[in-house]
Tab-separated table of C-alpha atoms in Angstrom:
chain	number	residue	atom	x	y	z
J	1	UNK	CA	115.131	124.482	99.205
J	2	UNK	CA	113.001	121.605	97.833
J	3	UNK	CA	114.143	118.091	98.693
J	4	UNK	CA	114.670	116.183	95.412
J	5	UNK	CA	113.992	112.870	97.103
J	6	UNK	CA	110.491	113.955	98.171
J	7	UNK	CA	107.529	113.885	95.824
J	8	UNK	CA	104.235	115.616	96.810
J	9	UNK	CA	101.077	114.514	94.953
J	10	UNK	CA	99.530	117.882	95.790
J	11	UNK	CA	100.547	121.491	94.998
J	12	UNK	CA	102.379	123.685	97.545
J	13	UNK	CA	100.093	126.147	99.309
J	14	UNK	CA	97.024	125.620	97.220
J	15	UNK	CA	94.900	123.274	99.411
J	16	UNK	CA	93.071	124.111	102.632
J	17	UNK	CA	90.461	122.747	104.986
J	18	UNK	CA	88.336	123.932	107.866
J	19	UNK	CA	88.463	121.652	110.947
J	20	UNK	CA	85.824	123.403	113.018
J	21	UNK	CA	82.598	121.318	113.269
J	22	UNK	CA	83.847	118.694	110.791
J	23	UNK	CA	85.382	115.875	112.708
J	24	UNK	CA	85.241	113.490	109.727
J	25	UNK	CA	88.868	112.420	110.255
J	26	UNK	CA	88.116	111.590	113.893
J	27	UNK	CA	85.584	108.984	113.078
J	28	UNK	CA	86.361	105.307	112.830
J	29	UNK	CA	87.576	102.503	115.120
J	30	UNK	CA	91.003	103.731	116.154
J	31	UNK	CA	93.955	106.031	115.686
J	32	UNK	CA	97.603	105.127	115.000
J	33	UNK	CA	100.145	106.239	117.625
J	34	UNK	CA	103.835	107.067	117.356
J	35	UNK	CA	105.315	104.773	120.043
J	36	UNK	CA	108.954	105.648	119.244
J	37	UNK	CA	108.122	109.314	119.765
J	38	UNK	CA	106.690	108.641	123.108
J	39	UNK	CA	103.051	109.281	122.149
J	40	UNK	CA	101.659	106.134	123.725
J	41	UNK	CA	103.312	106.861	127.071
J	42	UNK	CA	102.305	110.484	127.046
J	43	UNK	CA	98.633	109.764	126.275
J	44	UNK	CA	98.421	107.070	128.895
J	45	UNK	CA	99.937	109.407	131.440
J	46	UNK	CA	97.387	112.076	130.573
J	47	UNK	CA	94.457	109.621	130.137
J	48	UNK	CA	95.029	106.457	132.267
J	49	UNK	CA	91.759	104.936	131.176
J	50	UNK	CA	93.058	104.668	127.643
J	51	UNK	CA	95.430	101.823	128.501
J	52	UNK	CA	92.772	99.115	128.258
J	53	UNK	CA	91.883	100.207	124.723
J	54	UNK	CA	95.420	100.054	123.318
J	55	UNK	CA	96.074	97.444	120.589
J	56	UNK	CA	99.417	96.349	119.110
J	57	UNK	CA	99.791	94.885	115.632
J	58	UNK	CA	103.388	94.219	114.691
J	59	UNK	CA	105.224	97.324	115.729
J	60	UNK	CA	102.114	99.586	115.367
J	61	UNK	CA	100.026	100.754	118.356
J	62	UNK	CA	96.462	101.958	117.988
J	63	UNK	CA	93.891	103.235	120.369
J	64	UNK	CA	90.678	101.229	119.675
J	65	UNK	CA	87.234	102.880	120.121
J	66	UNK	CA	84.043	100.883	119.693
J	67	UNK	CA	81.967	104.033	119.377
J	68	UNK	CA	83.121	104.710	115.832
J	69	UNK	CA	84.721	108.027	116.811
J	70	UNK	CA	87.865	109.165	118.634
J	71	UNK	CA	87.671	109.169	122.365
J	72	UNK	CA	89.016	112.743	122.228
J	73	UNK	CA	86.535	114.247	119.718
J	74	UNK	CA	84.852	117.057	121.606
J	75	UNK	CA	81.166	118.090	121.117
J	76	UNK	CA	82.239	121.142	119.184
J	77	UNK	CA	84.085	118.977	116.607
J	78	UNK	CA	87.510	119.847	117.835
J	79	UNK	CA	90.223	117.711	119.326
J	80	UNK	CA	90.128	117.470	123.171
J	81	UNK	CA	93.798	116.641	123.351
J	82	UNK	CA	94.747	119.764	121.441
J	83	UNK	CA	92.319	121.860	123.485
J	84	UNK	CA	93.701	120.629	126.856
J	85	UNK	CA	97.404	120.058	126.090
J	86	UNK	CA	98.258	121.884	122.909
J	87	UNK	CA	98.796	120.769	119.270
J	88	UNK	CA	102.154	119.089	119.936
J	89	UNK	CA	100.358	116.591	122.215
J	90	UNK	CA	98.165	115.265	119.435
J	91	UNK	CA	99.081	111.897	117.808
J	92	UNK	CA	101.365	112.356	114.842
J	93	UNK	CA	98.874	110.846	112.450
J	94	UNK	CA	96.328	113.409	113.537
J	95	UNK	CA	98.672	116.364	113.217
J	96	UNK	CA	99.619	115.266	109.653
J	97	UNK	CA	96.081	114.472	108.538
J	98	UNK	CA	95.013	114.681	105.701
J	99	UNK	CA	98.593	114.686	104.413
J	100	UNK	CA	99.430	111.517	106.455
J	101	UNK	CA	99.815	109.090	103.588
J	102	UNK	CA	103.668	108.968	103.634
J	103	UNK	CA	105.403	106.189	101.737
J	104	UNK	CA	108.975	105.245	100.761
J	105	UNK	CA	110.336	103.927	97.484
J	106	UNK	CA	113.978	103.269	98.317
J	107	UNK	CA	115.596	106.623	99.088
J	108	UNK	CA	112.548	108.547	97.827
J	109	UNK	CA	109.504	109.693	99.867
J	110	UNK	CA	105.980	110.106	98.476
J	111	UNK	CA	103.630	112.361	100.428
J	112	UNK	CA	100.025	111.775	99.460
J	113	UNK	CA	96.782	112.957	101.127
J	114	UNK	CA	93.302	111.657	102.004
J	115	UNK	CA	90.733	113.219	99.721
J	116	UNK	CA	88.099	110.658	100.576
J	117	UNK	CA	87.524	111.688	104.165
J	118	UNK	CA	88.848	115.277	104.398
J	119	UNK	CA	86.643	117.907	102.578
J	120	UNK	CA	89.727	119.575	101.109
J	121	UNK	CA	89.279	122.657	99.007
J	122	UNK	CA	91.479	124.594	96.590
J	123	UNK	CA	92.511	128.208	97.255
J	124	UNK	CA	91.165	131.061	95.137
J	125	UNK	CA	93.519	132.349	92.370
J	126	UNK	CA	95.802	135.318	92.808
J	127	UNK	CA	94.059	138.584	92.900
J	128	UNK	CA	95.713	141.667	91.416
J	129	UNK	CA	99.044	139.907	91.383
J	130	UNK	CA	98.883	139.087	95.138
J	131	UNK	CA	98.371	135.725	96.790
J	132	UNK	CA	95.131	135.496	98.561
J	133	UNK	CA	95.649	134.529	102.240
J	134	UNK	CA	93.673	131.985	104.161
J	135	UNK	CA	92.396	134.608	106.562
J	136	UNK	CA	90.735	136.505	103.691
J	137	UNK	CA	88.295	133.577	103.296
J	138	UNK	CA	87.811	132.484	106.858
J	139	UNK	CA	90.153	129.457	107.182
J	140	UNK	CA	93.418	128.955	108.904
J	141	UNK	CA	95.755	129.041	105.880
J	142	UNK	CA	97.141	127.236	102.888
J	143	UNK	CA	98.990	123.993	103.513
J	144	UNK	CA	102.686	124.137	102.574
J	145	UNK	CA	105.066	121.365	101.753
J	146	UNK	CA	107.632	122.560	104.294
J	147	UNK	CA	105.031	122.459	107.076
J	148	UNK	CA	104.178	118.836	106.367
J	149	UNK	CA	107.849	117.888	106.049
J	150	UNK	CA	108.463	119.366	109.429
J	151	UNK	CA	105.659	117.256	110.940
J	152	UNK	CA	107.128	114.106	109.213
J	153	UNK	CA	110.580	114.899	110.512
J	154	UNK	CA	109.161	115.060	114.112
J	155	UNK	CA	107.676	111.624	113.834
J	156	UNK	CA	109.836	108.608	114.627
J	157	UNK	CA	107.532	105.646	113.883
J	158	UNK	CA	108.147	104.239	110.373
J	159	UNK	CA	104.759	102.607	110.406
J	160	UNK	CA	103.315	106.145	110.148
J	161	UNK	CA	105.748	107.952	108.001
J	162	UNK	CA	108.064	105.274	106.532
J	163	UNK	CA	106.009	102.520	104.866
J	164	UNK	CA	108.231	101.023	102.114
J	165	UNK	CA	106.237	100.215	98.977
J	166	UNK	CA	106.895	96.835	97.406
J	167	UNK	CA	109.167	97.271	94.366
J	168	UNK	CA	111.932	95.089	92.868
J	169	UNK	CA	114.626	97.772	92.671
J	170	UNK	CA	113.699	100.464	95.227
J	171	UNK	CA	116.215	103.225	94.509
J	172	UNK	CA	115.986	102.880	90.690
J	173	UNK	CA	112.208	102.638	90.575
J	174	UNK	CA	111.836	105.360	93.124
J	175	UNK	CA	113.978	107.704	91.113
J	176	UNK	CA	112.194	106.884	87.856
J	177	UNK	CA	108.707	107.196	89.492
J	178	UNK	CA	109.425	110.562	91.169
J	179	UNK	CA	111.043	111.971	87.970
J	180	UNK	CA	108.136	110.962	85.803
J	181	UNK	CA	105.328	111.873	88.187
J	182	UNK	CA	106.788	115.328	89.007
J	183	UNK	CA	106.481	116.121	85.370
J	184	UNK	CA	102.867	114.894	85.273
J	185	UNK	CA	102.062	116.862	88.324
J	186	UNK	CA	103.535	120.067	86.921
J	187	UNK	CA	101.484	119.723	83.790
J	188	UNK	CA	98.364	119.080	85.882
J	189	UNK	CA	98.823	121.970	88.269
J	190	UNK	CA	99.753	124.430	85.485
J	191	UNK	CA	96.527	123.592	83.640
J	192	UNK	CA	94.450	123.637	86.826
J	193	UNK	CA	95.645	127.077	87.622
J	194	UNK	CA	94.835	128.464	84.162
J	195	UNK	CA	91.667	130.255	83.147
J	196	UNK	CA	90.913	127.713	80.468
J	197	UNK	CA	92.278	124.272	81.628
J	198	UNK	CA	93.171	122.038	78.673
J	199	UNK	CA	93.380	118.283	79.357
J	200	UNK	CA	95.165	117.469	76.091
J	201	UNK	CA	98.634	118.449	77.261
J	202	UNK	CA	98.139	116.484	80.467
J	203	UNK	CA	97.143	113.388	78.356
J	204	UNK	CA	100.246	113.812	76.210
J	205	UNK	CA	102.696	113.907	79.084
J	206	UNK	CA	101.032	110.904	80.752
J	207	UNK	CA	100.896	108.902	77.532
J	208	UNK	CA	104.245	109.993	76.147
J	209	UNK	CA	102.756	110.725	72.766
J	210	UNK	CA	100.574	113.297	70.907
J	211	UNK	CA	97.760	110.978	69.883
J	212	UNK	CA	95.103	112.596	72.143
J	213	UNK	CA	92.559	113.004	69.437
J	214	UNK	CA	92.942	109.364	68.263
J	215	UNK	CA	92.751	108.073	71.833
J	216	UNK	CA	89.627	110.240	72.447
J	217	UNK	CA	87.953	108.842	69.372
J	218	UNK	CA	88.777	105.261	70.364
J	219	UNK	CA	87.405	105.829	73.850
J	220	UNK	CA	84.292	107.509	72.482
J	221	UNK	CA	83.496	104.467	70.357
J	222	UNK	CA	83.965	102.135	73.354
J	223	UNK	CA	81.742	104.341	75.525
J	224	UNK	CA	79.049	104.448	72.861
J	225	UNK	CA	79.062	100.659	72.589
J	226	UNK	CA	78.682	100.054	76.387
J	227	UNK	CA	76.938	103.156	77.661
J	228	UNK	CA	75.178	104.526	74.650
J	229	UNK	CA	76.988	107.896	75.175
J	230	UNK	CA	80.040	109.164	73.355
J	231	UNK	CA	82.900	110.865	75.115
J	232	UNK	CA	82.306	114.272	76.706
J	233	UNK	CA	84.618	116.307	78.901
J	234	UNK	CA	83.627	118.107	82.076
J	235	UNK	CA	83.301	121.859	82.691
J	236	UNK	CA	86.271	124.066	83.435
J	237	UNK	CA	85.470	123.963	87.217
J	238	UNK	CA	85.273	120.186	87.346
J	239	UNK	CA	88.307	119.846	85.031
J	240	UNK	CA	90.352	121.889	87.520
J	241	UNK	CA	89.299	119.583	90.400
J	242	UNK	CA	90.283	116.564	88.352
J	243	UNK	CA	93.640	118.135	87.411
J	244	UNK	CA	94.485	118.949	91.048
J	245	UNK	CA	93.627	115.315	91.988
J	246	UNK	CA	95.260	113.580	89.097
J	247	UNK	CA	98.775	113.005	90.573
J	248	UNK	CA	97.207	111.422	93.711
J	249	UNK	CA	94.826	109.288	91.663
J	250	UNK	CA	97.763	108.016	89.544
J	251	UNK	CA	99.864	107.180	92.584
J	252	UNK	CA	97.123	105.264	94.346
J	253	UNK	CA	96.234	103.335	91.216
J	254	UNK	CA	99.798	102.354	90.566
J	255	UNK	CA	100.419	101.216	94.144
J	256	UNK	CA	96.885	100.255	95.296
J	257	UNK	CA	95.056	96.993	95.547
J	258	UNK	CA	93.737	96.767	91.986
J	259	UNK	CA	96.559	94.619	90.644
J	260	UNK	CA	94.908	93.571	87.381
J	261	UNK	CA	98.256	93.767	85.647
J	262	UNK	CA	101.920	94.224	86.564
J	263	UNK	CA	102.652	97.849	87.468
J	264	UNK	CA	104.452	98.711	84.287
J	265	UNK	CA	101.460	97.606	82.322
J	266	UNK	CA	99.087	99.541	84.555
J	267	UNK	CA	101.211	102.610	83.964
J	268	UNK	CA	100.529	102.382	80.229
J	269	UNK	CA	96.840	102.085	80.756
J	270	UNK	CA	96.468	105.054	83.185
J	271	UNK	CA	96.086	107.767	80.577
J	272	UNK	CA	92.967	106.079	79.031
J	273	UNK	CA	91.562	105.270	82.453
J	274	UNK	CA	92.041	108.909	83.367
J	275	UNK	CA	90.277	110.097	80.195
J	276	UNK	CA	87.355	107.734	80.993
J	277	UNK	CA	87.218	109.247	84.545
J	278	UNK	CA	86.921	112.739	83.036
J	279	UNK	CA	83.959	111.469	80.922
J	280	UNK	CA	82.222	110.099	84.030
J	281	UNK	CA	82.873	113.349	85.948
J	282	UNK	CA	81.102	115.154	83.088
J	283	UNK	CA	78.125	112.771	83.498
J	284	UNK	CA	78.082	113.334	87.213
J	285	UNK	CA	78.110	117.091	87.092
J	286	UNK	CA	75.389	117.066	84.476
J	287	UNK	CA	73.267	114.808	86.645
J	288	UNK	CA	73.784	116.914	89.750
J	289	UNK	CA	73.778	120.361	87.946
J	290	UNK	CA	76.877	121.239	89.930
J	291	UNK	CA	80.669	120.991	89.560
J	292	UNK	CA	82.256	118.037	91.360
J	293	UNK	CA	84.192	118.617	94.571
J	294	UNK	CA	87.362	116.799	95.548
J	295	UNK	CA	85.701	114.112	97.640
J	296	UNK	CA	83.098	113.337	95.036
J	297	UNK	CA	85.703	113.169	92.231
J	298	UNK	CA	87.898	110.850	94.336
J	299	UNK	CA	85.008	108.540	95.037
J	300	UNK	CA	84.056	108.430	91.457
J	301	UNK	CA	87.582	107.345	90.432
J	302	UNK	CA	87.380	104.278	92.725
J	303	UNK	CA	83.882	103.502	91.372
J	304	UNK	CA	84.586	103.644	87.681
J	305	UNK	CA	88.077	102.213	87.382
J	306	UNK	CA	86.960	98.595	86.814
J	307	UNK	CA	84.767	99.824	83.928
J	308	UNK	CA	87.382	102.301	82.666
J	309	UNK	CA	90.019	99.490	82.645
J	310	UNK	CA	87.847	97.667	80.113
J	311	UNK	CA	87.760	100.753	77.861
J	312	UNK	CA	91.535	101.128	78.182
J	313	UNK	CA	91.826	97.529	76.937
J	314	UNK	CA	89.345	97.964	74.061
J	315	UNK	CA	91.913	97.491	71.287
J	316	UNK	CA	93.789	94.592	73.037
J	317	UNK	CA	93.212	90.893	72.538
J	318	UNK	CA	91.929	89.126	75.701
J	319	UNK	CA	93.167	85.541	76.029
J	320	UNK	CA	92.339	82.967	78.622
J	321	UNK	CA	93.591	79.459	79.321
J	322	UNK	CA	90.878	76.718	79.521
J	323	UNK	CA	89.664	76.137	83.054
J	324	UNK	CA	87.158	77.221	85.707
J	325	UNK	CA	86.112	80.846	85.838
J	326	UNK	CA	84.229	82.956	88.314
J	327	UNK	CA	80.691	83.613	86.931
J	328	UNK	CA	77.966	85.945	88.249
J	329	UNK	CA	75.272	83.327	88.343
J	330	UNK	CA	71.668	84.650	88.568
J	331	UNK	CA	72.758	88.197	87.796
J	332	UNK	CA	73.500	87.010	84.236
J	333	UNK	CA	70.565	84.785	83.261
J	334	UNK	CA	71.594	84.808	79.568
J	335	UNK	CA	75.123	83.586	80.513
J	336	UNK	CA	76.770	86.432	78.567
J	337	UNK	CA	79.854	86.406	80.786
J	338	UNK	CA	80.253	82.654	80.348
J	339	UNK	CA	80.114	83.163	76.576
J	340	UNK	CA	82.633	86.047	76.906
J	341	UNK	CA	84.957	83.853	78.881
J	342	UNK	CA	84.695	80.986	76.323
J	343	UNK	CA	85.367	83.452	73.488
J	344	UNK	CA	88.591	84.586	75.314
J	345	UNK	CA	89.630	80.924	75.576
J	346	UNK	CA	88.994	80.529	71.891
J	347	UNK	CA	90.936	83.647	71.084
J	348	UNK	CA	94.394	82.269	71.762
J	349	UNK	CA	95.225	82.048	68.063
J	350	UNK	CA	92.917	84.464	66.505
J	351	UNK	CA	93.725	87.318	68.932
J	352	UNK	CA	90.709	89.414	68.098
J	353	UNK	CA	90.444	92.754	70.020
J	354	UNK	CA	88.163	93.068	72.963
J	355	UNK	CA	85.803	95.151	70.887
J	356	UNK	CA	85.224	92.322	68.460
J	357	UNK	CA	84.446	89.748	71.248
J	358	UNK	CA	82.291	91.869	73.506
J	359	UNK	CA	80.247	94.025	71.184
J	360	UNK	CA	78.319	91.208	69.572
J	361	UNK	CA	77.424	89.802	72.965
J	362	UNK	CA	76.010	92.952	74.510
J	363	UNK	CA	74.810	95.144	71.572
J	364	UNK	CA	71.213	93.962	71.692
J	365	UNK	CA	70.726	94.965	75.346
J	366	UNK	CA	69.695	98.302	76.788
J	367	UNK	CA	72.521	100.553	77.917
J	368	UNK	CA	71.924	99.875	81.617
J	369	UNK	CA	72.157	96.102	81.054
J	370	UNK	CA	75.237	96.624	78.829
J	371	UNK	CA	76.961	98.532	81.619
J	372	UNK	CA	75.963	95.906	84.193
J	373	UNK	CA	77.350	93.056	82.018
J	374	UNK	CA	80.627	94.979	81.368
J	375	UNK	CA	81.056	95.357	85.169
J	376	UNK	CA	80.592	91.638	85.625
J	377	UNK	CA	83.741	90.963	83.688
J	378	UNK	CA	85.927	92.372	86.421
J	379	UNK	CA	86.452	88.994	88.258
J	380	UNK	CA	88.018	87.649	85.017
J	381	UNK	CA	90.612	90.479	84.714
J	382	UNK	CA	93.274	88.428	86.727
J	383	UNK	CA	92.695	85.370	84.499
J	384	UNK	CA	92.874	87.277	81.214
J	385	UNK	CA	96.186	87.721	79.488
J	386	UNK	CA	96.199	90.662	77.119
J	387	UNK	CA	97.923	90.347	73.815
J	388	UNK	CA	98.497	92.576	70.758
J	389	UNK	CA	95.468	92.184	68.560
J	390	UNK	CA	95.784	90.783	64.993
J	391	UNK	CA	93.841	92.523	62.313
């Protein structure tokens, strides 16, 4: 029976990966160890030389490796610990990977995954009413929620599976977040599994209204002003990848480092940021003549959010208090960003929308310069206060 306090940002038994000859997750400068579960002692008993490479930060132990890869990554791309001592001997963070992003919001647990490092793939659809098995396609099997929950339950270290996210009212906010995001995830996964995925219903459940066409038109105008290209949506194949990924992208944007606004405000902007992401995915697949995979789509989200945020704010009024601002210097020889900052300071009473302030400053430039100038505004985001525009 599903645990109502646990929210998975990924679908049950739809994702898979092939570890053989990959080793991407075993690269880096260290691995986290579950000290409470005895992993540090067990590993040192088996590999005494490891003791000089152990590091402790707070309550967390890591095994440092200056080579940029795990000490135990074998030449065939497999784990030497698992090969010599069995899977149960592997560090908990390794057994969980890529589903090792485990967080707590009060009494609720969020289980996310790493789609940046791991080349996750999505299982084929059902064939003749039967679920296709992993072995049919040469991989070990589909990843189930229950399997990951069992691994989490076997891990004692809260620094690995119990990181509390910073919220004011943990139980209340956790319950609200999980309830809302489960509904978004269901809409995403239902559309991703369909023959003709439709992003409009997913927009509506994210935005809480039915104004998809109006929002699309508004974003299309903003895109045209800055990039010279109106809104376009990706192919069915890339749309499916985006839909599988959307719950994870939402979670990481809400609780990640880009704190341009308080979290409730970011939540309101996410649908338009998401729609802009779909546009850039369409551009990327046209450029590469291939559908985007999960790693590529995840990387693109991180790349375009600062620009997409500007599009999501297109109808809002940017206001700044007089004072010093961070300017791009030689990258902006015409001092466009300085002019924009001054226009925001002068906008405290007029409250003109972003469109009215930015468009006159950049419309005479070529699209590549307009995009570059728009990106240069990001350092101002934390100084800008957004208000309802007056018309």
